[in-house]
mmCIF file of C-alpha atoms and ligand atoms in Angstrom:
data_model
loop_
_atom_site.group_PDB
_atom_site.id
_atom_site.type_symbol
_atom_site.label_atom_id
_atom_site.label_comp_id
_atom_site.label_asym_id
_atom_site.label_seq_id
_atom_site.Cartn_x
_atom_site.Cartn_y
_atom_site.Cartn_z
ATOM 1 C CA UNK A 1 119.920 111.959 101.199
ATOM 2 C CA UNK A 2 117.932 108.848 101.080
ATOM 3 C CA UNK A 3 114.629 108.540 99.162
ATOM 4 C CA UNK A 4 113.237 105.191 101.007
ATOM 5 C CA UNK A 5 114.121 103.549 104.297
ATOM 6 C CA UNK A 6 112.364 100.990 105.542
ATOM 7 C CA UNK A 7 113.697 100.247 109.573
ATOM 8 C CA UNK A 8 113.193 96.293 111.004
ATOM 9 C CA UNK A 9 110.114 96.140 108.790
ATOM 10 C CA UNK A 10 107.676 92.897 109.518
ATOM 11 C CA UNK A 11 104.701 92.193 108.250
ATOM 12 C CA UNK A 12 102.235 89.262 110.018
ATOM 13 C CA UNK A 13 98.746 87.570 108.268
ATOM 14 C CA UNK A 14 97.374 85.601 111.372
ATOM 15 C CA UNK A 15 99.731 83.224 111.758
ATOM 16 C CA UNK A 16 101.876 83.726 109.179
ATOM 17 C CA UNK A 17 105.199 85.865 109.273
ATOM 18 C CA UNK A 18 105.084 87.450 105.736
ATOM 19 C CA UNK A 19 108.129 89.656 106.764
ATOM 20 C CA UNK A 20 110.679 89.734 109.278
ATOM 21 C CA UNK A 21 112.560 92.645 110.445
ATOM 22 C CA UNK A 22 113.761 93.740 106.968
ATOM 23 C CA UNK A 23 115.924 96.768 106.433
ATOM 24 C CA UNK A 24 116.374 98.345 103.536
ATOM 25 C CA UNK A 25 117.384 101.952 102.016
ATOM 26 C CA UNK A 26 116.525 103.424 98.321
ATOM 27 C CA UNK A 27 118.651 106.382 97.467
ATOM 28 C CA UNK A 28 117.535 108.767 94.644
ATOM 29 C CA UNK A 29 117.542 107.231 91.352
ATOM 30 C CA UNK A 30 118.578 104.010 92.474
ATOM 31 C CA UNK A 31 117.748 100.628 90.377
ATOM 32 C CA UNK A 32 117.398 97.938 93.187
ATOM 33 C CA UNK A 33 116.246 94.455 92.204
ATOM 34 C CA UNK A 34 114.220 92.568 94.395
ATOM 35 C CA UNK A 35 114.535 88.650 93.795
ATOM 36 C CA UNK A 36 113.511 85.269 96.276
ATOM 37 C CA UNK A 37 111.458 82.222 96.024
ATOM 38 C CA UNK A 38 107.550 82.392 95.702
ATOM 39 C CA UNK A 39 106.316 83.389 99.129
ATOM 40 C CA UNK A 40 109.744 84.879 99.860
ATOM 41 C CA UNK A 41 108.035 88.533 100.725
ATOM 42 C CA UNK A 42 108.523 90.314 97.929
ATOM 43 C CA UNK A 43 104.978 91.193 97.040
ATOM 44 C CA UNK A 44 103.787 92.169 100.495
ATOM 45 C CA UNK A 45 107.123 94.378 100.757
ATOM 46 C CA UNK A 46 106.298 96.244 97.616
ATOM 47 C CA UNK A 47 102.738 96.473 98.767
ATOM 48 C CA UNK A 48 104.096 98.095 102.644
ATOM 49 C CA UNK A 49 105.840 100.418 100.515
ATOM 50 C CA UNK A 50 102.980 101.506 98.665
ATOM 51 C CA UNK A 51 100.119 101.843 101.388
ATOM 52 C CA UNK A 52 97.851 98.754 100.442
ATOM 53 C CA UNK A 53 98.521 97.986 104.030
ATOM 54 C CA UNK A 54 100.742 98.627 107.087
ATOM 55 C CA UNK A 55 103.384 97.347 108.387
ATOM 56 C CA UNK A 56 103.636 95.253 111.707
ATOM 57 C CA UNK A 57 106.237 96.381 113.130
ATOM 58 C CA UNK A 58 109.111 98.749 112.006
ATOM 59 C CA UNK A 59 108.921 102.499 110.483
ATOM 60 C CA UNK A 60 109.413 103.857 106.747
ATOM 61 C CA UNK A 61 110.903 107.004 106.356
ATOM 62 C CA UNK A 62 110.517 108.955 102.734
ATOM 63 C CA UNK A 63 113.359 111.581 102.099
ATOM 64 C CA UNK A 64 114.400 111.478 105.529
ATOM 65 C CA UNK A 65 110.775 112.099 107.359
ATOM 66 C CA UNK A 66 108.548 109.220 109.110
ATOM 67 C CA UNK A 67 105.578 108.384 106.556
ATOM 68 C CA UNK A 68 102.427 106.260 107.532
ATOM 69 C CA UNK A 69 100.700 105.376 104.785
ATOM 70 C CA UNK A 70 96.688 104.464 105.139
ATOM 71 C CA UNK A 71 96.541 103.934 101.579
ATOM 72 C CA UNK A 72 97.973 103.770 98.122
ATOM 73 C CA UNK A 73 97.257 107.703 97.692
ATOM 74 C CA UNK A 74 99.157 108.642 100.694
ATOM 75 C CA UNK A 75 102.214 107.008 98.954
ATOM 76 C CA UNK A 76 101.306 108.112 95.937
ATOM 77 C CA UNK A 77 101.284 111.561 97.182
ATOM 78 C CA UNK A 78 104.768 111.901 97.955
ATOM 79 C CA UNK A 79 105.911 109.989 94.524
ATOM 80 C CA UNK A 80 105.469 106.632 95.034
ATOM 81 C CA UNK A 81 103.857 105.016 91.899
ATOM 82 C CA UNK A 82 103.449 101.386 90.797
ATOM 83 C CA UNK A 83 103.601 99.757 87.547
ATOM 84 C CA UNK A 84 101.741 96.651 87.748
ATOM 85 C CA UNK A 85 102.575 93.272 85.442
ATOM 86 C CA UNK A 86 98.681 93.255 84.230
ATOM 87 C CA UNK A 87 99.082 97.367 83.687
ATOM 88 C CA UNK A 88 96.014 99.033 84.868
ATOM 89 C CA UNK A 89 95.079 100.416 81.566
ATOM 90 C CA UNK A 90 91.737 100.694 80.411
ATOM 91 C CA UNK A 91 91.528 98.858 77.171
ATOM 92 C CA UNK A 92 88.844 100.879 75.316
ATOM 93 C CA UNK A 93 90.917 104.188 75.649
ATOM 94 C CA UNK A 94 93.897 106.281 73.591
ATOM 95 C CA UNK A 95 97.131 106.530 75.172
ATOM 96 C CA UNK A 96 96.694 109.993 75.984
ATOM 97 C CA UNK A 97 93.444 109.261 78.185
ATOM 98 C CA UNK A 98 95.032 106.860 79.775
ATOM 99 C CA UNK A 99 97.736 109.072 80.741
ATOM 100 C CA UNK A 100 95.407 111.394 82.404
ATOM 101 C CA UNK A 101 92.510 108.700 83.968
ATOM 102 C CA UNK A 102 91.630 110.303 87.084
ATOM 103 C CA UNK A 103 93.738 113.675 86.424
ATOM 104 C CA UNK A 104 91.807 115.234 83.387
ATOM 105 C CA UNK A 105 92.639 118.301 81.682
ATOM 106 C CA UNK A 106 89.505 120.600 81.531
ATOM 107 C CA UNK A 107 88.766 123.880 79.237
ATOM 108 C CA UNK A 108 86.242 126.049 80.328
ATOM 109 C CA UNK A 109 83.470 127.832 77.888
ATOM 110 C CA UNK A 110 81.206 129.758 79.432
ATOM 111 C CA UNK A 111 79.455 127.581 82.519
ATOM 112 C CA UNK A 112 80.721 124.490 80.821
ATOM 113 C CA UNK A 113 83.942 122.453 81.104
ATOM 114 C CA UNK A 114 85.256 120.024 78.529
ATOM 115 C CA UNK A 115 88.227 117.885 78.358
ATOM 116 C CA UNK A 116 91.275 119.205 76.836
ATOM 117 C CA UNK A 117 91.938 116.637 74.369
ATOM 118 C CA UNK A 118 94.351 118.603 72.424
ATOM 119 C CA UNK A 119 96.412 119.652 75.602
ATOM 120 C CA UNK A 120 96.306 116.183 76.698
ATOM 121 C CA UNK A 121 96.762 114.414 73.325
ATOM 122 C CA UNK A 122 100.254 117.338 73.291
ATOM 123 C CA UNK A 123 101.464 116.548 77.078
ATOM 124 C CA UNK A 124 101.403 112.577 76.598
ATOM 125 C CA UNK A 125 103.367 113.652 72.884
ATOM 126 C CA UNK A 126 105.893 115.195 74.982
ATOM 127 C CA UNK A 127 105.699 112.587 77.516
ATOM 128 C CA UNK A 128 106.656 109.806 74.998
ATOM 129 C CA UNK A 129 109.210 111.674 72.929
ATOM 130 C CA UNK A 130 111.136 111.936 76.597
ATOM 131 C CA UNK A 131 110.629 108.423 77.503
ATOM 132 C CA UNK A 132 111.865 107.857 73.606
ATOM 133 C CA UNK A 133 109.191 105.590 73.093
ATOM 134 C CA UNK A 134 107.230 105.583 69.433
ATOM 135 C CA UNK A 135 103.657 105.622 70.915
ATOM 136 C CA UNK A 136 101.051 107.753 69.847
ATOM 137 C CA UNK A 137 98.749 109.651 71.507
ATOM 138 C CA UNK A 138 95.862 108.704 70.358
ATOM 139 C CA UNK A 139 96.526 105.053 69.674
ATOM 140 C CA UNK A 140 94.263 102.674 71.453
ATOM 141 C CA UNK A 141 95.875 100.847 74.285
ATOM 142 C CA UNK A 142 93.812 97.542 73.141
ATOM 143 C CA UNK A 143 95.792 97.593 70.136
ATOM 144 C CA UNK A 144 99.272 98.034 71.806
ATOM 145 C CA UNK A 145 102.251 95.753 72.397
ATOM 146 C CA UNK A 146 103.310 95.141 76.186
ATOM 147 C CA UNK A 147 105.754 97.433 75.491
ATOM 148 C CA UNK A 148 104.116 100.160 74.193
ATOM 149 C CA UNK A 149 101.420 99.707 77.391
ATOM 150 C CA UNK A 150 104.460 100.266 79.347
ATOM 151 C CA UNK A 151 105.724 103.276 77.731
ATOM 152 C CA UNK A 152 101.702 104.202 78.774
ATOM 153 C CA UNK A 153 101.978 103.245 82.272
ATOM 154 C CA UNK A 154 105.087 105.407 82.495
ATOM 155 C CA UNK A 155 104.059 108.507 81.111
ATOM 156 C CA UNK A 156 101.427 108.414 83.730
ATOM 157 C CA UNK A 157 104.051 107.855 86.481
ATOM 158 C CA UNK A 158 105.925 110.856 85.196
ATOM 159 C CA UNK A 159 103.000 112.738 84.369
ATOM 160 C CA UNK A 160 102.680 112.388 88.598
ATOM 161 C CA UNK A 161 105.504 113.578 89.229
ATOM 162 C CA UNK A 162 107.120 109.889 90.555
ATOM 163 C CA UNK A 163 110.389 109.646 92.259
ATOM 164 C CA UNK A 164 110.217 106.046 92.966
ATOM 165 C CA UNK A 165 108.259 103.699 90.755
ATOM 166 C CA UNK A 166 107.488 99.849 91.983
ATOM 167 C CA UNK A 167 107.141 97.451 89.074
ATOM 168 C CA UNK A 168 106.112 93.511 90.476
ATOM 169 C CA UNK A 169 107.079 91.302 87.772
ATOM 170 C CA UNK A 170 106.651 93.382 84.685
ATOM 171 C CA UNK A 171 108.480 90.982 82.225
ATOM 172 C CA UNK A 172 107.035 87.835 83.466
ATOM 173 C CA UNK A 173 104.326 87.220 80.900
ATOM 174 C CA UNK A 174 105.454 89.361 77.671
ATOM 175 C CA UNK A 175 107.622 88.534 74.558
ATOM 176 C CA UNK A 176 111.494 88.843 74.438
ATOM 177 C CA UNK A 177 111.436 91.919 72.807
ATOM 178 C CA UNK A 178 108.867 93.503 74.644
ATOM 179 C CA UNK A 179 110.742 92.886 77.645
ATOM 180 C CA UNK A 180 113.680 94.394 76.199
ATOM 181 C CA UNK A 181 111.339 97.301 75.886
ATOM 182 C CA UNK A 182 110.646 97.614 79.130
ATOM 183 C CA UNK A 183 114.095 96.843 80.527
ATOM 184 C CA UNK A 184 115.151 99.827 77.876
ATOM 185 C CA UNK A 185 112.049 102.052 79.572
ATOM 186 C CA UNK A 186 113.925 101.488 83.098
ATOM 187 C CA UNK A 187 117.070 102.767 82.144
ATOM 188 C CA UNK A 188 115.228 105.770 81.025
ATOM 189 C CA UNK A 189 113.429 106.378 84.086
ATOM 190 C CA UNK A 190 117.194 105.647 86.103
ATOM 191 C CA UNK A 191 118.808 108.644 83.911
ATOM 192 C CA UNK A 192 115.560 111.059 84.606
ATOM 193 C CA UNK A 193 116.803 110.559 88.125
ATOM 194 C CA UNK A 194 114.120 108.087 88.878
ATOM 195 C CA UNK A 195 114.554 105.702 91.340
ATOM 196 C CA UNK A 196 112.965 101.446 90.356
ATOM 197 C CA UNK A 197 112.396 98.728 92.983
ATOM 198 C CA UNK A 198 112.050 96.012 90.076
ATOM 199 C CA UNK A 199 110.574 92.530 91.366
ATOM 200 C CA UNK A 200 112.061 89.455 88.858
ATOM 201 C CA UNK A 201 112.397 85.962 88.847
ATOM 202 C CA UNK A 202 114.317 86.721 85.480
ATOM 203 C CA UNK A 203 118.129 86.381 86.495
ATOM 204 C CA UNK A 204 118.860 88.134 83.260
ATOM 205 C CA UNK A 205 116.756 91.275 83.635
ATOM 206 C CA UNK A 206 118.280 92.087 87.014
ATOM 207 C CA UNK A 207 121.558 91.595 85.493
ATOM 208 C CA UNK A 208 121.205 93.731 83.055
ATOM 209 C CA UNK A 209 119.201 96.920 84.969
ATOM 210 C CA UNK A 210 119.454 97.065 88.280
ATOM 211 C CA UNK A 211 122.586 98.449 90.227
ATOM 212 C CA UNK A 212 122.068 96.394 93.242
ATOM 213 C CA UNK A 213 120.240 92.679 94.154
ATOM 214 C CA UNK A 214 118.512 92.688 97.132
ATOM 215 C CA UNK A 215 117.377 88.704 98.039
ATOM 216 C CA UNK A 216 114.756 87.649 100.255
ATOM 217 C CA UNK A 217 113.714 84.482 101.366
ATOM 218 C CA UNK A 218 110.673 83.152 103.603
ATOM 219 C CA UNK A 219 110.650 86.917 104.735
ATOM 220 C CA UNK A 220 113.529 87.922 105.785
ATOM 221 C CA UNK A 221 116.911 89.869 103.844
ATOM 222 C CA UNK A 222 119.436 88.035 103.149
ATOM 223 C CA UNK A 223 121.276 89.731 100.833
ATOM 224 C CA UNK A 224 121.762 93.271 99.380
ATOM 225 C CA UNK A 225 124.749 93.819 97.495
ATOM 226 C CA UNK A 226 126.110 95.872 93.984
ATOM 227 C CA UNK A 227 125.265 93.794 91.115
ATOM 228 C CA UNK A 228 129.310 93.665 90.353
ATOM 229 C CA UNK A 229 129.875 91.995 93.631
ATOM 230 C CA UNK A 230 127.532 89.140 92.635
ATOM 231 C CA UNK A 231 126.789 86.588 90.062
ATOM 232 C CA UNK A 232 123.717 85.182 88.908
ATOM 233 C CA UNK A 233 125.191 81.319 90.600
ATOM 234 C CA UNK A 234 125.163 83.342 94.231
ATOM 235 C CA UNK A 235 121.860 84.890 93.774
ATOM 236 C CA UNK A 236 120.004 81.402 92.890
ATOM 237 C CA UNK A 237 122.090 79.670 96.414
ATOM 238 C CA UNK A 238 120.424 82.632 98.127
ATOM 239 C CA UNK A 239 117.487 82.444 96.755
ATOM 240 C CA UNK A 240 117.315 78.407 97.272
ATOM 241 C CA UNK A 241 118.938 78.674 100.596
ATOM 242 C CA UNK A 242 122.015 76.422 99.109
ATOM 243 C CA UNK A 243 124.081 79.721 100.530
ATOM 244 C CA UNK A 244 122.592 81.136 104.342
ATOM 245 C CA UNK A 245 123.330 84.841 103.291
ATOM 246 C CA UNK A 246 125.967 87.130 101.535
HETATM 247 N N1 ATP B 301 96.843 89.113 102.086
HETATM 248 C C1 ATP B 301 97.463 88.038 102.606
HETATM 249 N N2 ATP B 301 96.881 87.280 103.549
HETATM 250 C C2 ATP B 301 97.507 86.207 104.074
HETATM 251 N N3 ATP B 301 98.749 85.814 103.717
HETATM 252 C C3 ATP B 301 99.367 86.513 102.773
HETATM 253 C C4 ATP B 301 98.769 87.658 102.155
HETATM 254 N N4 ATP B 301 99.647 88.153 101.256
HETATM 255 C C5 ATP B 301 100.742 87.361 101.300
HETATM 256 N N5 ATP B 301 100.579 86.377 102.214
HETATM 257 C C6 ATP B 301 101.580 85.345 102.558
HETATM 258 O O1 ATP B 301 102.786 86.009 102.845
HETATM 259 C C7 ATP B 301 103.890 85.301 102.305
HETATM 260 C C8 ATP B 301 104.664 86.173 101.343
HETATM 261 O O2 ATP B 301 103.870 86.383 100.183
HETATM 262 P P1 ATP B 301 104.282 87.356 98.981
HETATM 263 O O3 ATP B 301 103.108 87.473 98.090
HETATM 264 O O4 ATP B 301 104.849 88.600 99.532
HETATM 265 O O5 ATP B 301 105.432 86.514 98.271
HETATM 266 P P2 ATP B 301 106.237 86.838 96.923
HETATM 267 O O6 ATP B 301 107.677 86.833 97.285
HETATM 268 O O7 ATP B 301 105.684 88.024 96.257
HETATM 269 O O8 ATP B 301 105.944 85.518 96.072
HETATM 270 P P3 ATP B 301 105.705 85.318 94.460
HETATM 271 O O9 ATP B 301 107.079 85.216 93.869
HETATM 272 O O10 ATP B 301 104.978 84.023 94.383
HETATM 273 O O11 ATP B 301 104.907 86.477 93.959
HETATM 274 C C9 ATP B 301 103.316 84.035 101.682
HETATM 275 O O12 ATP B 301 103.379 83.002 102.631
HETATM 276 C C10 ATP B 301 101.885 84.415 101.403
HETATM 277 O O13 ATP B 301 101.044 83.288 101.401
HETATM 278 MG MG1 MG B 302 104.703 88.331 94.435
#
């Protein structure tokens, strides 16, 4: 079975062609990267995929069944999540509440409810000690590394049950070895049967995660291949244009 297909996907903003006539399928705990120039598509294809708008033209199918998505809920109803490079964390808040912003854990006492903090505080524990990560609970996010606010972001996609999580650029802006955090985080998510659509300009990242390269450039597909049948010297020519398409 396949998780994601996207069929002659295009995208249009006025007069500009964002996306042409891309086709692409995701199978179950697949790591794809996603690479091309700025302006290449990327962003708007990650976006198609998780309902901040339409598509154009084309249709996406999710485990084998038609999906239109009106918004980001609708995808992530059916366990599409995305990790953002600025992580939508609120600052001022532990871990654990940030793992459950928006899904709260409530105890009833009589005609009042409470949050759970102790059943939150020992989900997000559990959470962490399967994502192998060394985050606490109730540490504040403001005083976490990028890593660590990743390890966050990801409990919450798994606390959603996610089967395919969309991450834009997570390693642009972060130290060397918080990206090796978050590369590490990936594999994680890949052997929980998780399935990562990882946006990089980092040659090395992709390298070193992903199973496949998928290239794009000025909107349309030009490659999509196994990582083994590629190098990182074919994937710049395709992202340049110095090679048409492989
Ligand atoms: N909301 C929008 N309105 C108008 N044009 C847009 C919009 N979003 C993207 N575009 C245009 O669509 C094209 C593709 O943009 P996109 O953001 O998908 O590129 P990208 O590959 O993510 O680039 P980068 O590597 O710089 O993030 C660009 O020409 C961009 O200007
Ligand atoms: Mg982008």
């Amino acid at each position: 079975m396949s998780l994601l297909i996207l069929e002659n996907v295009g995208k249009e903003f006025g007069a500009i062609r964002a996306l042409s006539q891309v086709n692409l399928t995701i199978r179950p705990g697949e790591v794809v990267g996603l690479m091309g120039d700025n302006g290449a598509g990327k962003s708007t294809l990650v976006k198609i995929i998780a309902g901040n708008f339409p598509p154009s033209h084309g249709r996406i199918l999710f485990e084998d069944r038609e999906v239109h998505f009106a918004r980001p809920i609708d995808a992530r109803s059916v366990g599409i999540e995305v990790v953002y490079q600025h992580l939508a964390l609120a600052d001022n808040l532990t871990a654990s509440a940030n793992v459950f912003l928006g899904r709260e854990l409530k105890r009833r006492v009589g005609p009042f409810a409470f949050l759970d903090h102790a059943a939150m505080n020992r989900r997000t524990a559990e959470l962490f000690r399967e994502l192998k990560s060394e985050t606490r609970p109730d540490d504040l996010v403001r005083a976490m590394s990028g890593g660590q606010r990743q390890a966050v972001a990801i409990a919450r996609t798994r606390l959603a049950k996610a089967k395919l999580i969309l991450m834009d650029e997570p390693t642009a802006a972060i130290s060397v070895r918080q990206v090796a955090e978050v590369l590490d985080l990936i594999h994680r998510l890949k052997d929980a049967g998780i399935a990562v659509i990882l946006i990089s300009h980092r040659m090395p990242d992709v390298f070193s995660v992903c199973e496949r390269v998928v290239v794009m450039r000025r909107g349309v597909k030009v490659a999509d291949k196994p990582i083994g049948d590629s190098s990182p010297e074919e994937v710049t020519a395709l992202i340049t244009g110095a090679k048409e398409a492989a």
